[in-house]
mmCIF file of C-alpha atoms and ligand atoms in Angstrom:
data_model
loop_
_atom_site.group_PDB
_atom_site.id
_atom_site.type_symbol
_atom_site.label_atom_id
_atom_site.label_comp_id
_atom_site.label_asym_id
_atom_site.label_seq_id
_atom_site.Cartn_x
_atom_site.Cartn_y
_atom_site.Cartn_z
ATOM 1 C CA UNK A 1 0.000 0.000 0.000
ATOM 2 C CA UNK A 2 0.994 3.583 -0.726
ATOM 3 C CA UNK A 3 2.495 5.631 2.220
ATOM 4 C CA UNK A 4 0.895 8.677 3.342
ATOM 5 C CA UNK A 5 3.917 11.256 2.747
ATOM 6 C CA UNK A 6 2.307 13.129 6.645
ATOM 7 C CA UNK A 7 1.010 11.208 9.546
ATOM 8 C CA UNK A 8 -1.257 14.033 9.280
ATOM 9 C CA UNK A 9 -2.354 13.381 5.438
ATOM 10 C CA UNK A 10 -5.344 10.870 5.868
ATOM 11 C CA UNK A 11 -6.337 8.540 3.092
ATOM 12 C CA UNK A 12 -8.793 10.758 1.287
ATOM 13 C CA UNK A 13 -5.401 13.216 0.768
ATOM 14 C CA UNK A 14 -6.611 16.309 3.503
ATOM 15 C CA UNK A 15 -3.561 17.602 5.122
ATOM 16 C CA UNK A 16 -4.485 18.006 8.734
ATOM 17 C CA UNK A 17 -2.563 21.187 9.728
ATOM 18 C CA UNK A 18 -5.432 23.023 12.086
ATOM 19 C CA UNK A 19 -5.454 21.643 15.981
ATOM 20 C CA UNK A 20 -8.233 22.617 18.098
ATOM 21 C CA UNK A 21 -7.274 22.013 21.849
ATOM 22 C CA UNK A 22 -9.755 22.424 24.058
ATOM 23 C CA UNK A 23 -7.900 23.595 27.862
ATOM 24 C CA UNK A 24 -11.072 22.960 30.317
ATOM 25 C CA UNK A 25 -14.341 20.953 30.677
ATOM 26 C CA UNK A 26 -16.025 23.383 33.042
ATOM 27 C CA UNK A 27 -17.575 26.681 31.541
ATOM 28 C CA UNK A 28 -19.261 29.875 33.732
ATOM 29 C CA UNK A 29 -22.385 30.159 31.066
ATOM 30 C CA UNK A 30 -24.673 26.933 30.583
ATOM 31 C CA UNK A 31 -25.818 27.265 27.221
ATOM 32 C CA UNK A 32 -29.120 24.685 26.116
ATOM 33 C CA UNK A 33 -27.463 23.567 23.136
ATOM 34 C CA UNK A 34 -24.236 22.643 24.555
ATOM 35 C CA UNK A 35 -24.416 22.059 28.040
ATOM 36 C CA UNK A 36 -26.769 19.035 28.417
ATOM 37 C CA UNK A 37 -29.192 19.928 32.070
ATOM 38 C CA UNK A 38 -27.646 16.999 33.647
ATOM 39 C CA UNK A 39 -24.505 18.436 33.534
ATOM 40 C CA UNK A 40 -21.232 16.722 32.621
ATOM 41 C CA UNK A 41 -19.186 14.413 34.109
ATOM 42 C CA UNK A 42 -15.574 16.006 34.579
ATOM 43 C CA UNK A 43 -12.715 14.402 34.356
ATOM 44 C CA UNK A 44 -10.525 14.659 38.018
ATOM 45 C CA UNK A 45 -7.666 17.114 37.579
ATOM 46 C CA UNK A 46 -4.814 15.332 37.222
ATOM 47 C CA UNK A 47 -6.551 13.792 34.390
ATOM 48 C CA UNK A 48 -6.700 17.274 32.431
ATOM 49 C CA UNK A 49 -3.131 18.789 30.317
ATOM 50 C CA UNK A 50 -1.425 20.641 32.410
ATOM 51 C CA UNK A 51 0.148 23.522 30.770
ATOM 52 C CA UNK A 52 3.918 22.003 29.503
ATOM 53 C CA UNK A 53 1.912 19.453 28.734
ATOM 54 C CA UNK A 54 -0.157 20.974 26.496
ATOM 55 C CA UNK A 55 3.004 23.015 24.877
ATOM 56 C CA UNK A 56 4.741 19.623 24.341
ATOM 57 C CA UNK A 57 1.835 17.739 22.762
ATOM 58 C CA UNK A 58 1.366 20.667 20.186
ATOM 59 C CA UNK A 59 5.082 20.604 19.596
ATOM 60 C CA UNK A 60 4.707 17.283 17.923
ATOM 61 C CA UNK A 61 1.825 18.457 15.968
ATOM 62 C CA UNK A 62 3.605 21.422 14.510
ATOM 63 C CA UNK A 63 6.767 19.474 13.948
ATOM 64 C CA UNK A 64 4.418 17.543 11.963
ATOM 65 C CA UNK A 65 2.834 20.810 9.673
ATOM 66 C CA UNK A 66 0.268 21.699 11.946
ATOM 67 C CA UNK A 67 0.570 25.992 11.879
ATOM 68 C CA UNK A 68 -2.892 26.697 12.964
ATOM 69 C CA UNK A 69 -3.829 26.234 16.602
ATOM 70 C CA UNK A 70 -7.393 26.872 18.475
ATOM 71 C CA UNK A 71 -7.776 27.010 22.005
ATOM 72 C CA UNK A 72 -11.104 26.588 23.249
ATOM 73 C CA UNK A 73 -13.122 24.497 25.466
ATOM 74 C CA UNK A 74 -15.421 24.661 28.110
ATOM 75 C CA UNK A 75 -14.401 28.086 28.798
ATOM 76 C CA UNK A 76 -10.622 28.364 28.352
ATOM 77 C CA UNK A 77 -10.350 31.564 29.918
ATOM 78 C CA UNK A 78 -11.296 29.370 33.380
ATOM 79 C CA UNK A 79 -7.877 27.911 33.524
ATOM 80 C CA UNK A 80 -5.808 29.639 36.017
ATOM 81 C CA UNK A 81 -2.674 29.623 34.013
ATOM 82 C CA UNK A 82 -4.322 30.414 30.525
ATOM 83 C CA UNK A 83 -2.062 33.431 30.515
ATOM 84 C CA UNK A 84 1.248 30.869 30.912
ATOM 85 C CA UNK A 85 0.029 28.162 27.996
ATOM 86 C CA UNK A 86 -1.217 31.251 25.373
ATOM 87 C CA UNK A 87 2.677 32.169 26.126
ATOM 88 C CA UNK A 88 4.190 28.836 25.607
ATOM 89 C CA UNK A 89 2.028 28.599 22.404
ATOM 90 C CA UNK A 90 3.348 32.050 21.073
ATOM 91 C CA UNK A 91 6.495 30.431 20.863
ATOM 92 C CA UNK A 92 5.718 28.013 17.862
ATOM 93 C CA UNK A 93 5.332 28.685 14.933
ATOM 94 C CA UNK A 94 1.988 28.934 14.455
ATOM 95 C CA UNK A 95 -1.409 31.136 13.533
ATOM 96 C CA UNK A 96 -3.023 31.497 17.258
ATOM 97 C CA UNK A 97 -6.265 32.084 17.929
ATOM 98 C CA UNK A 98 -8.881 31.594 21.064
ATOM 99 C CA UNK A 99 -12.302 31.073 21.214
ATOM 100 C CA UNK A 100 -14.321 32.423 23.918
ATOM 101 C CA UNK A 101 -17.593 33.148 25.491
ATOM 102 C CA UNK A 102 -16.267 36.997 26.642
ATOM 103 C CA UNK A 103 -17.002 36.703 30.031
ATOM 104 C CA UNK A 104 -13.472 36.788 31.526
ATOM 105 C CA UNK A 105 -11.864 38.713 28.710
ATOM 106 C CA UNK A 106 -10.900 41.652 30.026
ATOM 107 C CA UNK A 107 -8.554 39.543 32.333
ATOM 108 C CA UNK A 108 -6.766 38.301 29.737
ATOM 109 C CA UNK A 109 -6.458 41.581 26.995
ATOM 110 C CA UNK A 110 -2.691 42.223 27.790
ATOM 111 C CA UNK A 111 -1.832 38.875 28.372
ATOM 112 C CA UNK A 112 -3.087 37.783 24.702
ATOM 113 C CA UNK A 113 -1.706 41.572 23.263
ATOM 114 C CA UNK A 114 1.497 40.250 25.048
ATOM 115 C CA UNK A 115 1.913 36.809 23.287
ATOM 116 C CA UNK A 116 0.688 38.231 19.579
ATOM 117 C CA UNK A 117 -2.731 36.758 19.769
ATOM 118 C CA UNK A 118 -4.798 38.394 17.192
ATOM 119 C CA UNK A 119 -7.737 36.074 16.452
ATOM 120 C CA UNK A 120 -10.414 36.426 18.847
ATOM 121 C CA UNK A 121 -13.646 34.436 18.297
ATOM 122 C CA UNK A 122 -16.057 35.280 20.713
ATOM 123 C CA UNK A 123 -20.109 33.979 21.025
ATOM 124 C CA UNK A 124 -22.588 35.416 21.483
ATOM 125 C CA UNK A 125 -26.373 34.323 20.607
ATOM 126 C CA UNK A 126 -28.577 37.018 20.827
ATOM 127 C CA UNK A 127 -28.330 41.348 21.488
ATOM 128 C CA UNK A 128 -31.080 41.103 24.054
ATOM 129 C CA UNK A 129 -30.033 40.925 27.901
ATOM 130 C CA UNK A 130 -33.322 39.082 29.112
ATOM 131 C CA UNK A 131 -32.806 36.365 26.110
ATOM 132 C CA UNK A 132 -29.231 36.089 26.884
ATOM 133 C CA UNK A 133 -30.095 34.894 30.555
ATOM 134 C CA UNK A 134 -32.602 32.503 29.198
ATOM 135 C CA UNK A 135 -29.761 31.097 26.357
ATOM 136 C CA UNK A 136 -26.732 30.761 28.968
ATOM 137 C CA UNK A 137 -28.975 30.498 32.140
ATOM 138 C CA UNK A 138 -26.428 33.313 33.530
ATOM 139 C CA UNK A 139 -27.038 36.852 34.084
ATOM 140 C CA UNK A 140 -23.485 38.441 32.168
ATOM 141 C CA UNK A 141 -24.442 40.012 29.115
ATOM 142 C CA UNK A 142 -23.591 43.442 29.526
ATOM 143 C CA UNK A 143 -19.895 41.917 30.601
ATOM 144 C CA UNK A 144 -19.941 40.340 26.987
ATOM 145 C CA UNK A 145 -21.080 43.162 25.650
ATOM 146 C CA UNK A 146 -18.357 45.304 27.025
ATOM 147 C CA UNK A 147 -15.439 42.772 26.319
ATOM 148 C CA UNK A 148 -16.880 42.704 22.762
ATOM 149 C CA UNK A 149 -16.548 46.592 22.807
ATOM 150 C CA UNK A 150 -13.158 46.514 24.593
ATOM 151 C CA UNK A 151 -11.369 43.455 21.627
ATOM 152 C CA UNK A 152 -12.804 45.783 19.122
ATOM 153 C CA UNK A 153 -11.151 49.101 20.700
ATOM 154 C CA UNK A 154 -7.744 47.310 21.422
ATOM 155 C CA UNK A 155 -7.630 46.148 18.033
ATOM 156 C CA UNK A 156 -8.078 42.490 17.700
ATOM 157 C CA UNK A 157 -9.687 40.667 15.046
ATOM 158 C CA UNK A 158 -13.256 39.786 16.481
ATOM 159 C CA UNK A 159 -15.545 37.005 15.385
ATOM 160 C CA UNK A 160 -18.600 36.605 16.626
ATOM 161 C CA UNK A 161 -20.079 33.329 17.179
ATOM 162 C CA UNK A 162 -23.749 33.028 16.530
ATOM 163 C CA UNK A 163 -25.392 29.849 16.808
ATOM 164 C CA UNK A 164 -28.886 30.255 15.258
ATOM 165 C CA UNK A 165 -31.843 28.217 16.413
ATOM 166 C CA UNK A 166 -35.343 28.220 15.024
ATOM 167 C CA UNK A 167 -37.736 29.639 18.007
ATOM 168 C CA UNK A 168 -34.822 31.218 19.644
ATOM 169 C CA UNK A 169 -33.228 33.993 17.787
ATOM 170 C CA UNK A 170 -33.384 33.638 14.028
ATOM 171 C CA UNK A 171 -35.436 36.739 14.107
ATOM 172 C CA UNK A 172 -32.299 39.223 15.256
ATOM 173 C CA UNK A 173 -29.992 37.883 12.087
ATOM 174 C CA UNK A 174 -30.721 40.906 10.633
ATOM 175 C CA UNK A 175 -29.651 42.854 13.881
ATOM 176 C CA UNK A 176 -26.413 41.293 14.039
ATOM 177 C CA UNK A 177 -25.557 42.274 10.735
ATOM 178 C CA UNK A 178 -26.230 45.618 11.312
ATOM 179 C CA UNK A 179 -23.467 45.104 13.660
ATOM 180 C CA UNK A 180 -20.965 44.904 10.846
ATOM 181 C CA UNK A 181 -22.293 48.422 9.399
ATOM 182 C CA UNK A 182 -19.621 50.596 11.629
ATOM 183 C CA UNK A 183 -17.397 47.317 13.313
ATOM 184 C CA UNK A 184 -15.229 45.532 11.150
ATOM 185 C CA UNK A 185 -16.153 42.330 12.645
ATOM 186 C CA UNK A 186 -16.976 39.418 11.173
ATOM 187 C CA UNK A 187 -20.585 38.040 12.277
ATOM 188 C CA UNK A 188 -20.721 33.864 11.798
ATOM 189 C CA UNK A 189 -24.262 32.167 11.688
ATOM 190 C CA UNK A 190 -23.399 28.787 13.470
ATOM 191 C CA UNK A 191 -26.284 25.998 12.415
ATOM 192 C CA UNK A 192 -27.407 24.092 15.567
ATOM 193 C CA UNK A 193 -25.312 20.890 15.672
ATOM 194 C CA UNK A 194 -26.266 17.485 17.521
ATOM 195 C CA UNK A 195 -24.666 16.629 20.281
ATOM 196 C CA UNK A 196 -25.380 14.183 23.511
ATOM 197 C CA UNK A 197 -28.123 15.734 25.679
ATOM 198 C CA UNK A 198 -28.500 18.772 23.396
ATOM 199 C CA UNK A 199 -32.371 18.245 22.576
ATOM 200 C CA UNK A 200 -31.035 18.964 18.573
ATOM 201 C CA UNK A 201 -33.786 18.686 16.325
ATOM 202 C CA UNK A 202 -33.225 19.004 12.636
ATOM 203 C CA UNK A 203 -36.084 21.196 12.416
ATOM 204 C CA UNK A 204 -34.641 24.254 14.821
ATOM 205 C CA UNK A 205 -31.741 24.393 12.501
ATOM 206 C CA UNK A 206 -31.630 27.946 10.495
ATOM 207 C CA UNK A 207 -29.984 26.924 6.938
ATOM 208 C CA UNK A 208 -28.128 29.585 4.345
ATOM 209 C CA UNK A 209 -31.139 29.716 2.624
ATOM 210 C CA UNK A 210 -32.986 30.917 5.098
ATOM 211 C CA UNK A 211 -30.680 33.482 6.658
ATOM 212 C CA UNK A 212 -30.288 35.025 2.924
ATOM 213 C CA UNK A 213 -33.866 35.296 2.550
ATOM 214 C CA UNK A 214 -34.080 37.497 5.450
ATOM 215 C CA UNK A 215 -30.911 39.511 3.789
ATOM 216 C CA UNK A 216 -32.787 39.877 0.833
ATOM 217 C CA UNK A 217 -36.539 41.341 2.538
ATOM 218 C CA UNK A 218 -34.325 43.965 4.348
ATOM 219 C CA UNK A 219 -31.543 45.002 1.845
ATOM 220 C CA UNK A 220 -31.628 45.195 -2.204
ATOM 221 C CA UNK A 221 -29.656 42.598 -4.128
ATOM 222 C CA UNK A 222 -27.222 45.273 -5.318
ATOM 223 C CA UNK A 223 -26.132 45.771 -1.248
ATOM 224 C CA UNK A 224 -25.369 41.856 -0.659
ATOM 225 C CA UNK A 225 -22.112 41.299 -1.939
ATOM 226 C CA UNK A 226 -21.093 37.311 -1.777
ATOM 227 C CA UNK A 227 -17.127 37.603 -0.474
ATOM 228 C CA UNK A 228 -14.130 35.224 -1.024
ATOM 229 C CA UNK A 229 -13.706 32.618 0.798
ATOM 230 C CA UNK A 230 -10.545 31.674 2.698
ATOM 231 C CA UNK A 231 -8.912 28.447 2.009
ATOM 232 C CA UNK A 232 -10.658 25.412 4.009
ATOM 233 C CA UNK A 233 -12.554 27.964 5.293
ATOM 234 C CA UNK A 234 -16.118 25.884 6.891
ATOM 235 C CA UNK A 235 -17.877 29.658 6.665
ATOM 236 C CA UNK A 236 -19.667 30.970 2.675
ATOM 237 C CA UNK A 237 -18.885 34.696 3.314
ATOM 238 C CA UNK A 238 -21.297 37.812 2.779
ATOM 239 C CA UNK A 239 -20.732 41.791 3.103
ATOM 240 C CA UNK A 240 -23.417 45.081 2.725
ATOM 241 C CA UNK A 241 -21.855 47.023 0.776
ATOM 242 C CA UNK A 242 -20.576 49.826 2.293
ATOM 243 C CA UNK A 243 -20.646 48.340 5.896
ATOM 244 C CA UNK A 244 -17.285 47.794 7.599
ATOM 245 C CA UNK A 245 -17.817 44.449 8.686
ATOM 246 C CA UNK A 246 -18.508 40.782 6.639
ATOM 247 C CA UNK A 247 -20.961 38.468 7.889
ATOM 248 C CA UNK A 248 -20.702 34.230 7.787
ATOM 249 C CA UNK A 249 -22.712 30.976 7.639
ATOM 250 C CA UNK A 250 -21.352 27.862 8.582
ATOM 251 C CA UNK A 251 -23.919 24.846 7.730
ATOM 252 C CA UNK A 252 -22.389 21.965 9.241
ATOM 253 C CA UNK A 253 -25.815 20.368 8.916
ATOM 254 C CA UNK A 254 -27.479 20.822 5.640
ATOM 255 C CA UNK A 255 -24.438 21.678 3.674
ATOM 256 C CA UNK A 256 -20.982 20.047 5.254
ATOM 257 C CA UNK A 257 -17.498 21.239 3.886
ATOM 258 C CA UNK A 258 -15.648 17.700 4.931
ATOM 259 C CA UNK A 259 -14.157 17.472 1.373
ATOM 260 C CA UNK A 260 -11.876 20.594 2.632
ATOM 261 C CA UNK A 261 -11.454 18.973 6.300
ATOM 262 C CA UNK A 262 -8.040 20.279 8.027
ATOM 263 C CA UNK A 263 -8.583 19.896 11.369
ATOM 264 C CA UNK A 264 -7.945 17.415 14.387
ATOM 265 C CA UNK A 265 -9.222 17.759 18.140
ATOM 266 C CA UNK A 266 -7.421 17.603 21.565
ATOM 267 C CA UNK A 267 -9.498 17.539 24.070
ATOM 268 C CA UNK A 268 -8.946 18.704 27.955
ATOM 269 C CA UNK A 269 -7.531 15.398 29.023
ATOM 270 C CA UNK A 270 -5.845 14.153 25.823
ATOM 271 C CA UNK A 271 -7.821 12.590 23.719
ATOM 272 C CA UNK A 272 -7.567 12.969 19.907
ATOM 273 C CA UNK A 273 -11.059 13.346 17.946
ATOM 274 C CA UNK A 274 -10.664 13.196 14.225
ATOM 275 C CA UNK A 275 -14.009 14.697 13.727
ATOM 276 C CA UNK A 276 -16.518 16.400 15.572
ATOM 277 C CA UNK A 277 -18.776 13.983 15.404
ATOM 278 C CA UNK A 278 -16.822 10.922 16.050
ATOM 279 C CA UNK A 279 -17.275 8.636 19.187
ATOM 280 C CA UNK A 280 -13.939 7.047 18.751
ATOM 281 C CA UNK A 281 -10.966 8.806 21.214
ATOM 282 C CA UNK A 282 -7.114 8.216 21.050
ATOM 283 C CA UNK A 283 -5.391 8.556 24.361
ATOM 284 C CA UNK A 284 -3.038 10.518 23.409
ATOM 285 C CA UNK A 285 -2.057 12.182 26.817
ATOM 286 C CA UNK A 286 -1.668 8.448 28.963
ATOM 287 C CA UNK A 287 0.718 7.389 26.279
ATOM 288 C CA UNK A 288 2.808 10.849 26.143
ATOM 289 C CA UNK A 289 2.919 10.193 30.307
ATOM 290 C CA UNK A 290 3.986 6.814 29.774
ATOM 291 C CA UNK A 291 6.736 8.508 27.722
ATOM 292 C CA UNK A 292 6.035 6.723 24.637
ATOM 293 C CA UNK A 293 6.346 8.477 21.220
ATOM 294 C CA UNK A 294 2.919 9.872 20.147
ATOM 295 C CA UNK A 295 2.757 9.929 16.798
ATOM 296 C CA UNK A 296 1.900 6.469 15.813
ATOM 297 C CA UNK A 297 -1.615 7.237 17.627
ATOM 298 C CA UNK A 298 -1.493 10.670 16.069
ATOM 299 C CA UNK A 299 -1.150 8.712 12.500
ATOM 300 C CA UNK A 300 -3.875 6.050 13.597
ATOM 301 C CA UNK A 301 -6.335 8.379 14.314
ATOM 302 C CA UNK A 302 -5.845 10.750 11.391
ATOM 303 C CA UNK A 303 -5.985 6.632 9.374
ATOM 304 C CA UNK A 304 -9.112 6.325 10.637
ATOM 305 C CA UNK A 305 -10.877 9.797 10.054
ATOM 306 C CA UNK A 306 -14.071 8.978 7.417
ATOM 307 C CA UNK A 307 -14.730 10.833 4.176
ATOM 308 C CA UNK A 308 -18.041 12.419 6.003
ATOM 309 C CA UNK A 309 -19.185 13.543 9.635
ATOM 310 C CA UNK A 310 -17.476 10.332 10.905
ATOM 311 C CA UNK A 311 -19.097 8.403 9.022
ATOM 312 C CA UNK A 312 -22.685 9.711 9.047
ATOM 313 C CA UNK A 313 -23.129 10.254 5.138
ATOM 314 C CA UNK A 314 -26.352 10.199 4.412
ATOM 315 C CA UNK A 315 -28.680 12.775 5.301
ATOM 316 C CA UNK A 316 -31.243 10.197 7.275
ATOM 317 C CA UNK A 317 -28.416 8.914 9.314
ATOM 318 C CA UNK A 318 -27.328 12.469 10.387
ATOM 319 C CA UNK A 319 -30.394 13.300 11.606
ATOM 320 C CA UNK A 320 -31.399 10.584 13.637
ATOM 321 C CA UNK A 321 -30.277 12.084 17.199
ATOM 322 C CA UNK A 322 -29.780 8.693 18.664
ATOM 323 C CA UNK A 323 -26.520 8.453 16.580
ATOM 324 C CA UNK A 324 -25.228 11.562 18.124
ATOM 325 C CA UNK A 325 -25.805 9.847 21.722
ATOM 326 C CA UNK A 326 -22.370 7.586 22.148
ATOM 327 C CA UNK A 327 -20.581 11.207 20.728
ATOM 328 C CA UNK A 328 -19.136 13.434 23.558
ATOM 329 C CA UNK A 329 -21.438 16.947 24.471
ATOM 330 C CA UNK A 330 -20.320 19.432 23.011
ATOM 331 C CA UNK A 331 -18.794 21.353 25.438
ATOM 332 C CA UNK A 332 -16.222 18.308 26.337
ATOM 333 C CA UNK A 333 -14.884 18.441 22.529
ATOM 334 C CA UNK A 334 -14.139 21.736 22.221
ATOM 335 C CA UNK A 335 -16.078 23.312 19.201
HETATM 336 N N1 SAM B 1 -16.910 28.620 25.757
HETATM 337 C C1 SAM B 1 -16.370 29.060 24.539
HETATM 338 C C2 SAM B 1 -17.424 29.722 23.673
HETATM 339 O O1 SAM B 1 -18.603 29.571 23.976
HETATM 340 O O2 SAM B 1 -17.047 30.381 22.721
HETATM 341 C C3 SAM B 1 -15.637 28.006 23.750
HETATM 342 C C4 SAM B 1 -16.243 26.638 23.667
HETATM 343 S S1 SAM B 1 -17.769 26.515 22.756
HETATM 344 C C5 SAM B 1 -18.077 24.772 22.864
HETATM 345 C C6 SAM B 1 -17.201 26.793 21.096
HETATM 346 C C7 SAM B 1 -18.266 27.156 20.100
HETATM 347 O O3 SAM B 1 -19.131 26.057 19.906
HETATM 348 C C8 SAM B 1 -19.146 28.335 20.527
HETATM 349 O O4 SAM B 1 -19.154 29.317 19.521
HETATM 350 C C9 SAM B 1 -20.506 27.707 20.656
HETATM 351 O O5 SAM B 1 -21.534 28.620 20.337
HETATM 352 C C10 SAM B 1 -20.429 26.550 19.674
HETATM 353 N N2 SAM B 1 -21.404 25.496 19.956
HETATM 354 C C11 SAM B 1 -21.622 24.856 21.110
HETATM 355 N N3 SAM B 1 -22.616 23.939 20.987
HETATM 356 C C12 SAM B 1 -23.032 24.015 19.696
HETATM 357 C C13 SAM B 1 -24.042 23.332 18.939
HETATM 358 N N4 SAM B 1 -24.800 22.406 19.473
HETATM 359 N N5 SAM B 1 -24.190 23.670 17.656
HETATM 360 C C14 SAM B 1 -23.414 24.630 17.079
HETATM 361 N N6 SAM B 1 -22.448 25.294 17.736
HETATM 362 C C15 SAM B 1 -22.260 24.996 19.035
HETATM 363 FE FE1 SF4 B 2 -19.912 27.358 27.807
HETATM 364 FE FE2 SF4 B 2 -19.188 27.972 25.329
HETATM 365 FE FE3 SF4 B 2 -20.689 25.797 25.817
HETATM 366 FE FE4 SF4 B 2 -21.766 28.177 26.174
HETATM 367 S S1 SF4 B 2 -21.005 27.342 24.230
HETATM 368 S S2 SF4 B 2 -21.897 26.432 27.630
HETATM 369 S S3 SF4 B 2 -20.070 29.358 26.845
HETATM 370 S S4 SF4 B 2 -18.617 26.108 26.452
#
């Protein structure tokens, strides 16, 4: 059989060179579609990557041609020496970037300003303060808001995270763009994914079409203006015209970009997930601790990724929810 010339090329030929890790389990908002009501199960400390850990893992990733790193969670921002791994990371050579609920982020400005971190995606579901409390089940809104205000002032690049769901707040898409009229962010439509305990239902999910036929009752045709897309990017990109900011729809659901796949998960205690929506881990932090070499796992997951959502190809088998059930929640992965 033909080698793959990367243990990070898998055998449909996608060069894996984007690593999410995601740094914590726990999380100080309890959003519906991510935090099941039962909670989660966390793993007991010592279980979790500590820091050099974390920095050492990556190492072997980058050595291998990964040059785009995520951190993420849970909340990342909870870990007590976030400031100490963003610093480690900075080292590498590598595109860094965080994603974040907001809360804490004020905390962490000069820290991130301090190791080069540009990329900040942050989430936030709706503009209203009541609806926030009833999405997250937590009353800090207006301390989102602010950090929002306070990336955009220092400069970063901000992303907001939007996950849409039918019921819930498909009717302020047209709000958030007008967000992008005098911020140059970049607003991203999330569709609602499946996940254990998440109550998904293929019928809350908000697809592309959808969100452009709102576009089109409240601007003319001539003001949408259908932007480049970056390379692998998982978003189809959108701008007014004339507004400083772009907006994004990523349709995991109805319209999935596997074919450009590039990415690989860590999650808090070192497991490697080839796919979102896999239920298969690799233990990749008990055998760096035994201090055996980690790439032949590394190359045995990446083997094993599937052509589609794990191997959920059709459409029927996606959306039957008891397939999603074996699958981690979401906010163990690390979206
Ligand atoms: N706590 C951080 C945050 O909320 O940004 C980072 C972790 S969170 C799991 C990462 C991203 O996953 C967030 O943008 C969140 O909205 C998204 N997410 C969580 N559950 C989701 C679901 N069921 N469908 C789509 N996106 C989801
Ligand atoms: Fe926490 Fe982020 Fe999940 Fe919300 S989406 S519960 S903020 S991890």
């Amino acid at each position: 059989m033909k080698q793959p010339p990367s243990i990070l090329t898998d055998s449909f030929g996608r060069k894996h060179n984007y690593l999410r890790i995601s740094l914590v389990e726990k999380c100080n908002l309890r959003c519906t579609y991510c935090m099941p009501s039962e909670g989660v199960q966390l793993s007991p400390r010592e279980e979790l990557m500590s820091a050099s850990e974390v920095y050492e893992i990556a190492k072997v990733f980058v050595s291998h041609g990964v040059d785009k790193i995520r951190l993420t969670g849970g909340e990342p921002l909870l870990r007590k020496d976030f400031g100490e791994i963003v610093e480690y990371l900075s080292s590498l050579p590598v595109s860094l970037a965080i994603t974040t609920n907001g809360v804490l982020l004020d905390r962490y400005i000069e820290a991130l300003k301090k190791a080069g971190v540009n990329k900040l995606n942050i989430s936030i579901d709706t503009l209203n303060q009541d609806r926030f409390k009833g999405l997250t089940l937590r009353d800090h809104f207006h301390r989102v808001m602010n950090n929002i205000d306070l990336a955009i002032k220092e400069g970063f690049n901000v992303k907001l995270n939007v996950v849409l769901i039918k019921g819930q707040n498909e009717d302020e898409i047209i709000d958030f763009i007008e967000l992008t009229k005098d911020a140059s962010v970049q607003v991203r439509f999330i569709e609602f994914m499946p996940f254990k305990g998440n109550q998904w239902d293929l019928s809350k999910t908000i697809s592309l079409e959808t969100i452009l036929d709102r576009v089109s009752e409240h601007y003319t045709t001539s003001q949408l203006e259908r932007i480049a897309d970056e390379p692998n990017d998982t978003a189809k990109n959108y701008k007014i015209s004339d507004y400083q900011g772009t907006f994004a729809v990523i349709s995991t659901v109805t319209n999935p970009f596997c074919d450009s796949c590039n990415r690989l998960r860590l999650t808090a205690n070192g497991r490697l997930l080839n796919c979102l929506f896999s239920d298969k881990e690799q233990r990749l932090l008990e055998l760096f601790r035994s201090g055996a070499s980690i790439e032949p796992i590394i190359a045995k997951s990446v083997g094993m990724k599937k052509a589609v959502r794990a191997g959920l190809d059709s459409p029927e088998e996606f959306e039957n929810y008891q397939n999603h059930q074996k699958n981690r929640s979401m906010i163990k992965i690390g979206g």
